[in-house]
XYZ file of C-alpha atoms in Angstrom:
679
model
C -40.131 -200.048 98.534
C -41.249 -200.855 94.977
C -39.221 -203.411 93.042
C -38.246 -203.076 89.394
C -41.748 -203.703 88.064
C -43.107 -200.298 89.084
C -42.483 -198.673 85.703
C -43.833 -201.569 83.611
C -46.987 -201.164 81.514
C -48.467 -204.598 82.199
C -51.274 -204.577 84.806
C -50.051 -208.024 85.886
C -46.526 -206.805 86.524
C -47.858 -203.686 88.252
C -49.820 -205.944 90.631
C -46.467 -207.268 91.879
C -44.591 -203.970 92.010
C -44.923 -203.688 95.803
C -44.052 -207.315 96.585
C -41.079 -207.796 98.921
C -39.759 -210.139 96.209
C -37.145 -208.208 94.226
C -38.796 -208.810 90.864
C -37.200 -207.881 87.555
C -38.978 -207.661 84.215
C -37.699 -210.003 81.520
C -34.566 -208.429 80.055
C -30.771 -208.266 79.962
C -30.457 -206.672 83.410
C -31.925 -209.674 85.193
C -29.902 -212.300 83.329
C -26.670 -210.315 83.549
C -27.152 -210.081 87.326
C -27.870 -213.806 87.580
C -24.710 -214.648 85.654
C -22.568 -212.244 87.661
C -23.859 -213.602 90.990
C -24.037 -217.224 89.792
C -27.685 -217.539 90.784
C -30.502 -219.447 89.120
C -33.432 -217.451 87.793
C -36.926 -217.892 89.255
C -39.363 -217.098 86.429
C -43.033 -216.579 87.269
C -45.459 -216.200 84.351
C -49.120 -215.254 84.716
C -51.692 -212.664 83.763
C -53.682 -209.972 85.518
C -57.039 -211.773 85.694
C -55.701 -215.200 86.745
C -57.244 -216.435 90.010
C -54.460 -218.848 91.007
C -51.848 -216.206 90.162
C -53.506 -214.030 92.804
C -53.540 -216.917 95.277
C -49.820 -217.602 94.874
C -49.027 -213.894 95.083
C -50.990 -213.312 98.304
C -49.801 -216.540 99.860
C -46.110 -216.383 98.989
C -44.888 -213.351 97.051
C -46.337 -210.945 99.631
C -44.854 -212.954 102.507
C -41.601 -211.353 103.774
C -40.091 -214.684 104.830
C -40.690 -216.366 101.470
C -39.529 -213.210 99.671
C -36.290 -213.268 101.712
C -35.656 -216.865 100.672
C -36.364 -216.052 97.026
C -34.195 -212.939 96.991
C -31.237 -214.773 98.537
C -31.538 -217.804 96.265
C -32.573 -216.373 92.897
C -32.802 -213.493 90.525
C -36.583 -213.259 90.242
C -38.300 -212.430 86.940
C -41.974 -211.729 86.218
C -43.572 -212.109 82.772
C -47.096 -211.280 81.624
C -47.958 -214.177 79.320
C -50.371 -211.960 77.371
C -47.633 -209.412 76.677
C -45.029 -212.046 75.862
C -46.783 -215.152 74.551
C -43.519 -216.120 72.840
C -41.706 -216.516 76.174
C -44.719 -218.162 77.755
C -45.044 -220.654 74.904
C -41.462 -221.872 75.277
C -41.630 -222.464 78.999
C -45.183 -223.784 78.965
C -44.011 -226.445 76.512
C -41.270 -227.349 78.994
C -43.768 -227.548 81.858
C -46.070 -229.823 79.877
C -43.112 -232.044 78.966
C -41.990 -232.396 82.584
C -45.314 -232.555 84.433
C -47.870 -233.657 81.852
C -49.953 -230.526 82.347
C -49.710 -226.759 82.230
C -51.457 -223.609 83.350
C -50.901 -220.366 85.168
C -49.178 -219.288 87.280
C -46.294 -220.961 85.485
C -43.205 -221.450 87.649
C -39.823 -222.050 86.023
C -36.374 -222.252 87.608
C -33.553 -221.892 85.112
C -29.914 -221.060 84.578
C -28.677 -217.533 83.822
C -28.510 -218.801 80.222
C -32.341 -219.213 80.279
C -32.218 -223.024 80.288
C -34.876 -224.480 82.636
C -34.279 -227.368 85.017
C -37.517 -227.169 87.066
C -41.092 -226.450 85.994
C -44.443 -226.340 87.730
C -47.602 -224.280 88.005
C -49.091 -223.073 91.306
C -46.789 -223.889 94.221
C -48.153 -223.337 97.755
C -46.116 -221.688 100.459
C -45.998 -224.853 102.555
C -46.051 -228.462 101.359
C -49.511 -230.038 101.322
C -51.311 -232.936 99.691
C -48.052 -234.318 98.257
C -47.372 -230.947 96.588
C -44.025 -229.398 97.475
C -44.119 -225.927 99.005
C -41.857 -222.991 98.218
C -40.410 -223.129 101.727
C -39.145 -226.631 101.003
C -38.410 -226.184 97.284
C -36.112 -223.182 97.548
C -33.478 -224.731 99.888
C -33.535 -227.891 97.784
C -32.843 -225.953 94.593
C -30.091 -223.926 96.289
C -28.435 -227.120 97.494
C -28.548 -228.712 94.065
C -27.304 -225.513 92.351
C -24.299 -225.209 94.660
C -23.434 -228.836 95.284
C -24.692 -230.817 92.279
C -23.993 -228.763 89.148
C -23.744 -231.919 87.040
C -27.310 -232.761 88.004
C -28.453 -229.340 86.758
C -26.497 -229.788 83.524
C -28.032 -233.211 82.979
C -31.556 -231.847 83.545
C -31.096 -228.903 81.159
C -29.618 -231.167 78.464
C -32.524 -233.611 78.730
C -35.079 -230.783 78.525
C -33.326 -229.271 75.505
C -33.407 -232.634 73.760
C -37.112 -233.100 74.538
C -38.006 -229.597 73.423
C -36.147 -230.016 70.148
C -38.128 -233.185 69.469
C -41.392 -231.335 70.190
C -40.579 -229.024 67.292
C -39.827 -231.840 64.848
C -43.048 -231.939 62.860
C -43.402 -234.763 60.354
C -44.185 -233.394 56.934
C -46.092 -235.186 54.192
C -48.999 -234.820 51.823
C -51.642 -232.180 52.442
C -54.275 -233.976 54.575
C -57.608 -234.992 53.113
C -61.076 -235.540 54.517
C -59.965 -238.566 56.520
C -58.305 -236.149 58.972
C -61.483 -234.042 59.152
C -63.704 -237.068 59.689
C -61.392 -238.359 62.419
C -61.579 -235.032 64.286
C -65.379 -234.908 63.923
C -65.776 -238.449 65.260
C -63.475 -237.697 68.194
C -65.709 -234.803 69.193
C -68.810 -236.922 68.650
C -67.505 -239.593 71.031
C -66.728 -236.981 73.684
C -70.038 -235.135 73.350
C -72.141 -234.828 76.514
C -75.752 -235.320 75.329
C -77.198 -234.292 78.681
C -75.421 -230.983 79.244
C -73.764 -230.201 75.929
C -70.064 -229.648 75.537
C -67.377 -232.267 75.249
C -65.902 -234.502 77.914
C -66.297 -234.172 81.645
C -65.306 -231.264 83.889
C -63.760 -228.799 83.419
C -65.482 -227.680 80.218
C -64.080 -225.018 77.929
C -66.080 -223.132 75.286
C -63.583 -223.887 72.437
C -65.673 -222.002 69.843
C -63.367 -222.943 66.965
C -64.328 -226.594 67.581
C -67.998 -225.640 67.348
C -67.433 -223.726 64.115
C -65.614 -226.773 62.743
C -68.632 -228.980 63.508
C -70.975 -226.494 61.828
C -68.890 -226.795 58.681
C -68.935 -230.566 58.966
C -72.735 -230.413 59.020
C -72.710 -228.168 55.960
C -70.367 -230.561 54.149
C -72.074 -233.831 55.040
C -75.691 -232.859 55.708
C -75.558 -234.946 58.903
C -77.752 -233.256 61.523
C -75.867 -234.815 64.436
C -73.108 -232.247 63.952
C -75.326 -229.183 64.082
C -77.342 -230.735 66.913
C -74.178 -231.024 69.040
C -73.309 -227.394 68.404
C -76.813 -226.092 69.026
C -77.187 -228.060 72.254
C -73.760 -226.955 73.515
C -74.198 -223.245 72.936
C -77.754 -223.375 74.291
C -76.589 -225.002 77.520
C -73.694 -222.554 77.822
C -76.078 -219.641 77.370
C -78.411 -221.004 80.065
C -75.627 -221.898 82.480
C -73.619 -219.930 85.000
C -70.732 -219.527 82.571
C -72.933 -216.813 81.022
C -73.389 -213.652 83.109
C -77.180 -213.302 83.035
C -77.128 -209.949 84.817
C -74.325 -208.087 83.019
C -73.735 -210.291 79.945
C -70.529 -211.777 78.601
C -69.019 -215.242 79.028
C -66.713 -216.305 81.839
C -63.542 -218.227 80.990
C -64.666 -221.853 81.480
C -66.837 -224.086 83.628
C -65.363 -226.102 86.491
C -68.248 -228.567 86.358
C -70.052 -230.648 83.765
C -73.267 -228.598 83.971
C -71.771 -225.206 82.955
C -72.844 -223.853 86.386
C -69.694 -222.865 88.302
C -67.203 -220.957 86.150
C -63.792 -219.511 86.661
C -65.116 -215.994 86.602
C -62.576 -214.040 84.550
C -63.909 -212.615 81.279
C -61.485 -212.595 78.368
C -61.820 -210.529 75.200
C -60.839 -213.468 72.997
C -63.620 -215.632 74.425
C -66.213 -212.962 73.673
C -64.867 -212.667 70.122
C -64.768 -216.336 69.231
C -68.102 -217.057 70.904
C -69.685 -214.131 69.068
C -68.543 -215.802 65.840
C -69.890 -219.209 66.881
C -73.293 -217.848 67.939
C -73.535 -215.796 64.743
C -72.831 -218.800 62.551
C -75.162 -221.055 64.520
C -77.926 -218.490 64.159
C -77.352 -218.439 60.406
C -77.608 -222.225 60.391
C -80.637 -222.559 62.715
C -82.352 -219.145 62.863
C -82.748 -219.696 66.622
C -83.511 -216.284 68.245
C -81.561 -217.039 71.442
C -78.335 -217.184 69.457
C -78.898 -213.787 67.861
C -79.859 -212.332 71.238
C -76.604 -213.648 72.708
C -74.527 -211.944 70.008
C -76.230 -208.607 70.712
C -75.742 -209.008 74.451
C -72.033 -209.827 74.033
C -71.758 -206.620 72.000
C -73.485 -204.703 74.816
C -71.040 -206.127 77.343
C -68.044 -205.243 75.192
C -69.192 -201.666 74.689
C -69.932 -201.144 78.359
C -66.989 -202.946 79.986
C -64.098 -203.461 77.565
C -64.112 -200.420 75.283
C -61.324 -197.855 75.141
C -62.675 -194.365 74.309
C -60.506 -194.309 71.192
C -62.008 -197.481 69.777
C -59.781 -200.367 70.825
C -60.832 -203.125 73.207
C -59.304 -203.925 76.590
C -58.080 -207.432 77.358
C -60.065 -208.819 80.278
C -61.826 -208.484 83.601
C -60.564 -210.277 86.682
C -62.214 -213.246 88.365
C -61.502 -211.824 91.823
C -62.672 -208.817 93.769
C -61.937 -208.059 97.410
C -59.616 -211.072 97.385
C -62.358 -213.563 96.560
C -63.064 -215.255 93.255
C -66.541 -214.582 91.878
C -67.610 -212.326 94.745
C -68.894 -209.687 92.329
C -71.088 -212.160 90.430
C -72.747 -214.310 93.117
C -75.869 -213.543 95.133
C -77.424 -214.515 98.420
C -81.144 -215.139 98.235
C -81.747 -212.339 100.745
C -80.088 -209.863 98.373
C -82.477 -210.784 95.571
C -85.424 -210.555 97.953
C -84.360 -207.076 99.073
C -83.961 -205.672 95.543
C -87.085 -207.021 93.834
C -90.714 -207.057 94.847
C -91.793 -210.241 96.597
C -93.570 -211.445 93.458
C -90.645 -210.677 91.147
C -88.125 -212.121 93.602
C -90.051 -215.382 93.894
C -90.253 -215.672 90.114
C -86.577 -214.838 89.600
C -85.458 -217.258 92.310
C -87.496 -220.068 90.803
C -86.383 -219.489 87.219
C -82.709 -218.829 87.990
C -82.169 -221.481 90.666
C -81.663 -219.175 93.664
C -81.950 -220.937 97.061
C -81.184 -220.012 100.676
C -78.359 -222.531 101.125
C -76.719 -221.514 97.841
C -76.728 -223.401 94.552
C -73.092 -224.426 94.279
C -70.437 -225.966 96.477
C -67.087 -224.485 97.454
C -64.385 -226.178 95.366
C -62.084 -226.870 98.319
C -64.551 -227.751 101.111
C -67.369 -229.260 99.042
C -69.926 -227.399 101.176
C -72.767 -225.106 100.137
C -71.835 -221.446 100.445
C -75.214 -219.636 100.747
C -74.158 -217.951 97.479
C -75.921 -218.409 94.164
C -74.934 -218.193 90.520
C -77.966 -217.209 88.416
C -78.621 -219.858 85.765
C -81.540 -221.354 83.884
C -82.713 -224.943 83.595
C -84.703 -224.135 80.447
C -85.049 -221.374 77.903
C -87.333 -218.517 78.846
C -90.504 -218.193 76.804
C -91.501 -214.862 75.289
C -93.512 -213.742 78.318
C -90.729 -214.729 80.749
C -88.099 -213.001 78.601
C -90.068 -209.761 78.553
C -90.566 -209.972 82.315
C -86.852 -210.623 82.916
C -85.905 -207.637 80.762
C -88.108 -205.463 82.973
C -86.358 -206.442 86.236
C -82.822 -207.156 85.024
C -81.665 -203.547 85.324
C -82.591 -203.419 89.012
C -80.272 -206.349 89.703
C -77.563 -204.867 87.507
C -77.705 -201.541 89.375
C -77.573 -203.321 92.724
C -74.518 -205.286 91.638
C -72.780 -202.090 90.506
C -72.631 -200.990 94.157
C -70.030 -203.666 94.846
C -66.310 -203.311 94.231
C -65.792 -204.208 90.592
C -63.154 -206.748 89.539
C -59.919 -205.372 88.097
C -59.986 -204.311 84.466
C -56.915 -205.386 82.492
C -56.806 -202.333 80.283
C -53.931 -203.184 77.985
C -54.930 -203.447 74.321
C -53.525 -206.357 72.332
C -53.371 -206.427 68.544
C -54.152 -210.131 68.199
C -57.197 -210.122 70.469
C -58.462 -206.919 68.866
C -58.095 -208.644 65.508
C -60.395 -211.399 66.730
C -63.088 -209.032 68.001
C -62.931 -206.923 64.840
C -63.466 -210.095 62.806
C -66.347 -211.152 65.071
C -68.129 -207.799 64.959
C -67.741 -207.585 61.186
C -69.078 -211.117 60.747
C -72.045 -210.392 63.023
C -72.668 -207.029 61.379
C -72.901 -208.697 57.987
C -75.064 -211.601 59.176
C -77.582 -209.382 60.979
C -77.362 -206.379 58.652
C -76.358 -204.475 61.784
C -74.461 -201.337 60.838
C -73.525 -200.474 64.420
C -71.500 -203.691 64.664
C -69.679 -202.908 61.424
C -69.063 -199.321 62.532
C -67.643 -200.583 65.834
C -65.365 -203.038 64.026
C -64.101 -200.274 61.745
C -63.488 -198.004 64.730
C -61.402 -200.679 66.424
C -59.458 -201.321 63.221
C -58.742 -197.609 62.961
C -57.460 -197.627 66.552
C -55.055 -200.458 65.741
C -53.859 -198.645 62.615
C -53.302 -195.385 64.480
C -51.599 -196.786 67.557
C -50.066 -200.172 66.740
C -48.986 -199.889 63.118
C -46.000 -197.996 61.786
C -44.294 -198.337 58.381
C -42.981 -201.861 58.028
C -43.761 -202.753 61.635
C -46.679 -204.023 63.686
C -46.685 -203.816 67.491
C -48.362 -206.121 69.990
C -49.445 -204.040 73.000
C -50.869 -200.581 73.708
C -51.126 -199.273 77.270
C -51.096 -195.809 78.847
C -50.801 -194.094 75.454
C -47.720 -196.087 74.554
C -47.342 -198.948 72.082
C -44.625 -201.556 72.454
C -43.413 -205.131 71.933
C -42.749 -206.335 68.395
C -45.757 -208.202 67.019
C -45.892 -211.982 66.927
C -47.536 -214.386 64.503
C -50.942 -214.224 66.231
C -50.997 -210.452 65.784
C -50.549 -210.765 62.042
C -52.783 -213.800 61.537
C -55.733 -212.399 63.489
C -55.422 -208.885 62.066
C -55.416 -210.299 58.518
C -58.502 -212.338 59.464
C -60.106 -209.108 60.715
C -59.475 -207.286 57.443
C -60.921 -210.168 55.411
C -64.110 -210.095 57.498
C -64.264 -206.297 57.276
C -63.954 -206.483 53.511
C -66.740 -209.046 53.151
C -68.948 -207.034 55.509
C -68.404 -203.610 53.942
C -67.222 -204.327 50.354
C -64.579 -201.608 50.870
C -61.643 -202.744 48.775
C -59.103 -200.951 50.985
C -59.669 -203.634 53.621
C -58.867 -206.376 51.138
C -55.734 -204.455 50.174
C -54.701 -204.164 53.840
C -55.200 -207.924 54.291
C -52.975 -208.564 51.271
C -50.292 -206.128 52.463
C -50.148 -207.472 56.019
C -50.166 -211.020 54.702
C -47.104 -210.286 52.569
C -45.362 -208.675 55.531
C -46.256 -211.737 57.601
C -44.678 -214.038 55.007
C -41.561 -211.886 54.717
C -40.964 -211.792 58.470
C -42.212 -215.134 59.776
C -42.041 -217.770 57.036
C -39.744 -220.707 57.800
C -37.741 -220.944 54.582
C -36.260 -224.314 55.547
C -39.240 -226.293 56.818
C -42.244 -224.149 55.782
C -44.990 -222.835 58.028
C -44.862 -219.672 60.111
C -42.652 -219.080 63.117
C -44.379 -217.658 66.179
C -41.856 -214.925 66.957
C -40.049 -212.484 64.710
C -36.594 -213.341 66.097
C -35.003 -215.816 68.491
C -33.360 -213.294 70.822
C -35.477 -214.423 73.788
C -36.024 -217.974 72.562
C -33.487 -220.185 74.299
C -34.312 -223.092 71.981
C -34.881 -221.001 68.859
C -38.085 -219.879 67.118
C -41.125 -222.102 67.554
C -43.785 -223.052 65.029
C -47.279 -223.673 66.422
C -50.109 -225.695 64.936
C -52.109 -226.952 67.932
C -55.080 -224.820 68.984
C -55.553 -223.718 72.570
C -58.090 -221.236 73.902
C -57.576 -219.468 70.588
C -56.632 -220.929 67.196
C -52.923 -221.322 66.487
C -51.204 -218.848 64.206
C -50.564 -221.449 61.511
C -54.199 -222.627 61.674
C -55.486 -219.085 61.185
C -52.883 -218.362 58.504
C -53.948 -221.378 56.436
C -57.529 -220.164 56.229
C -56.464 -216.574 55.574
C -54.273 -217.673 52.686
C -57.022 -219.762 51.117
C -59.645 -217.034 51.429
C -57.294 -214.362 50.103
C -56.367 -216.587 47.185
C -60.025 -217.081 46.265
C -60.836 -213.386 46.759
C -57.937 -212.111 44.649
C -57.316 -214.932 42.193
C -53.664 -215.083 43.317
C -52.992 -218.818 43.416
C -49.531 -218.402 44.938
C -51.266 -217.625 48.246
C -52.970 -221.000 48.163
C -49.561 -222.545 47.479
C -48.396 -221.195 50.845
C -51.461 -222.727 52.537
C -50.634 -226.026 50.852
C -47.090 -225.836 52.236
C -48.392 -225.172 55.766
C -50.607 -228.258 55.526
C -47.731 -230.358 54.233
C -45.318 -229.079 56.910
C -47.635 -230.231 59.726
C -49.175 -233.154 57.833
C -48.672 -235.926 60.395
C -50.068 -233.886 63.286
C -53.039 -232.736 61.235
C -53.837 -236.351 60.397
C -53.250 -237.804 63.870
C -54.312 -235.096 66.271
C -57.978 -234.730 65.417
C -60.006 -232.560 67.771
C -56.991 -230.711 69.208
C -56.383 -228.993 65.895
C -59.878 -228.118 64.656
C -59.214 -224.657 63.246
C -56.774 -226.161 60.760
C -59.437 -228.699 59.896
C -61.625 -225.824 58.664
C -59.095 -225.182 55.899
C -59.254 -228.818 54.810
C -63.051 -228.647 54.870
C -62.979 -225.526 52.701
C -60.746 -227.175 50.116
C -62.982 -230.258 49.949
C -66.286 -228.359 49.768
C -68.145 -227.013 46.760
C -66.508 -223.640 47.141
C -67.891 -220.621 45.346
C -66.656 -217.171 44.368
C -69.516 -214.713 43.929
C -69.420 -211.221 42.473
C -72.516 -209.026 42.465
C -72.231 -205.979 40.221
C -74.727 -203.160 40.816
C -74.813 -199.371 40.610
C -75.357 -199.197 44.369
C -75.460 -201.906 47.000
C -79.018 -201.037 48.067
C -80.268 -202.020 44.604
C -79.841 -205.635 45.591
C -80.629 -205.461 49.310
C -83.368 -208.064 48.991
C -80.943 -210.557 47.473
C -78.180 -209.732 49.926
C -80.430 -210.238 52.941
C -80.972 -213.831 51.869
C -77.237 -214.372 51.543
C -76.487 -212.790 54.907
C -79.009 -214.969 56.716
C -77.631 -218.147 55.162
C -74.670 -220.051 56.605
C -72.212 -220.042 53.676
C -68.753 -220.863 55.055
C -67.352 -222.062 51.736
C -68.152 -218.919 49.751
C -66.154 -215.737 49.205
C -67.907 -212.733 47.777
C -67.436 -209.336 46.161
C -69.934 -206.539 45.712
C -68.983 -204.160 42.880
C -70.682 -200.780 43.057
C -69.811 -197.382 41.621
C -67.733 -196.562 44.681
C -65.689 -199.792 44.773
C -65.402 -200.621 41.075
C -61.975 -199.319 40.058
C -60.060 -200.308 43.192
C -61.533 -203.803 43.237
C -60.471 -204.396 39.628
C -56.954 -203.561 40.758
C -56.952 -205.722 43.907
C -58.858 -208.686 42.439
C -58.056 -208.536 38.723
C -60.315 -211.471 37.829
C -63.349 -209.308 38.649
C -62.438 -206.656 36.068
C -64.761 -208.218 33.482
C -67.528 -208.932 35.980
C -69.641 -205.853 35.436
C -73.322 -205.008 35.025
C -74.929 -206.234 31.806
C -77.066 -203.644 30.019
C -77.158 -201.522 33.165
C -78.820 -204.260 35.224
C -77.513 -205.742 38.501
C -75.605 -208.864 37.532
C -74.470 -211.878 39.545
C -71.381 -213.890 38.628
C -70.992 -217.325 40.235
C -67.928 -219.548 39.968
C -68.048 -222.969 41.599
C -65.263 -225.532 41.837
C -63.066 -223.593 39.396
C -65.854 -223.321 36.813
C -67.832 -220.134 36.108
C -71.523 -220.116 35.248
C -73.317 -217.719 32.918
C -74.011 -214.264 34.424
C -77.421 -213.871 36.082
C -79.523 -210.712 35.770
C -82.871 -212.085 36.923
C -83.446 -211.223 40.617
C -85.384 -214.427 41.305
C -82.558 -216.530 39.885
C -80.103 -214.570 42.029
C -82.108 -215.427 45.128
C -81.758 -219.125 44.371
C -77.984 -218.752 44.210
C -77.778 -216.833 47.467
C -79.507 -219.481 49.577
C -77.255 -222.378 48.549
């Protein structure tokens, strides 16, 4: 008999709808029941494409005996962390405080008043390797709940005190370049010169760190920074973390060599990596980086696209109950699909061997399975050959059972991919990327925006869940990138409007910075503010850069004042935390660079295509730009009033350049314009 998750929209919650555990969704019903029956609440947080969430579900939540124990002891609640990142953030902070680490599945046991007194991640059914099992944990918790209430009270009070301290950010002066240099040197010390990336295993892509280092190279001229980025994204592209057959990046690598990934594919990873590869191509002109951007776009269109224009969230790591089964190959499979000559060449280039090219994580033994990867870049002849046989392998793989598609559409992650596609479309003069970004933005506007309100999730033709800070910050970012890619002033206006709504709803009037959630109804310790980056940049990190760029684009200095207040509110952490806060560092870099505001006035954009192509190819992270044409002229003067006098001179295309708060004489000579656009 289905439990109370059957009518939920979340694919993750739907996965657990037939569990014998009597799951409730997060809401008043569950907590009212817990209070009435004087039971603790067992909260399990995960997401649809999480491998260890599947393991714990199959092992324990589908087991009738464990379910019986859970149902007798607790009121059981399931939360999709992607639907409710606000709830997840609170309890993940608790888990990290208590255990020193975090991850999913996240397991919390708490009072009916939502106060936790136990936290962990994956818990096996039976105790093993000094890890307590659910069969042992549940009776212990029941005994403590019934017989030692003071112990529970003491634990909840201590956790509340610790959580409150975690939200006490030390304010101060807006950080300077010493904070940036500290973060850059931290990354330099952790850099792996042999395999790229930072630190040992596991290795995460962390594209915002790479984009930070690119800006540090641009600021300092020190090639070591761009060399680290180029080597890292080259090795990632050659490794098993990249799907060589169907494209797209897996979540992260379990080893130092980027060979064995956790196989889920997340929309946000594709978005941020598309940005990093685009920028690194602009900085290096290396063809492999451009090729990777185009192949990510192919993957997105084929696997994660909603017919209406939005983008789905992710693809699972598992199929047929086994992680990576869809993506790995036995040598005999390759030999049966390709001709003997092609198979031999593919096996040699992509490291395919009879015994398998990776070891099982638990047993340490070879598996006879292979993850295609490269030890070196393919030359032109090899690339052309691989293109000719790749489709045969792709079609063969399609015959297998495909991993689950998490088909919910999230505003924040769609904001990231819109920004990435717009950035790539501009850099490569690729109209199809820009068109796709605009189509996705239109989907968000049609389905997730209503007057005065932004929503977080769309699924099964229904939008829901009040938006959080990430939704606003990343959507504003998207509109800024769309404006600079298309020169359509309505996108700049939308960025301004959403930014004002964001300030009105989320600004902390007492301590400055942006809260993560719109209210504290579900926040047992109150509304959080976030500054530390994770797999994606934090909302305050993204907001700082948005505010600075919008200020420079519009001439409205009050927006930069808000950015200044964000930096001051989190000053101590920005100064001390270095590489764990790199997206915020990009704002500090921007403010310490030779920033420029450029306006190009022309009758039509194509009049100056030759000049624009130079600008698009160049890596110019500290420049904001306007293009004034007949179609955009009047609206732009309204949105960015300082451009109202920046018009063509004597009917000729004219370039206006302002640098470091000083404006130069207008330029009408095309050759002089070219010099400005390659700075």
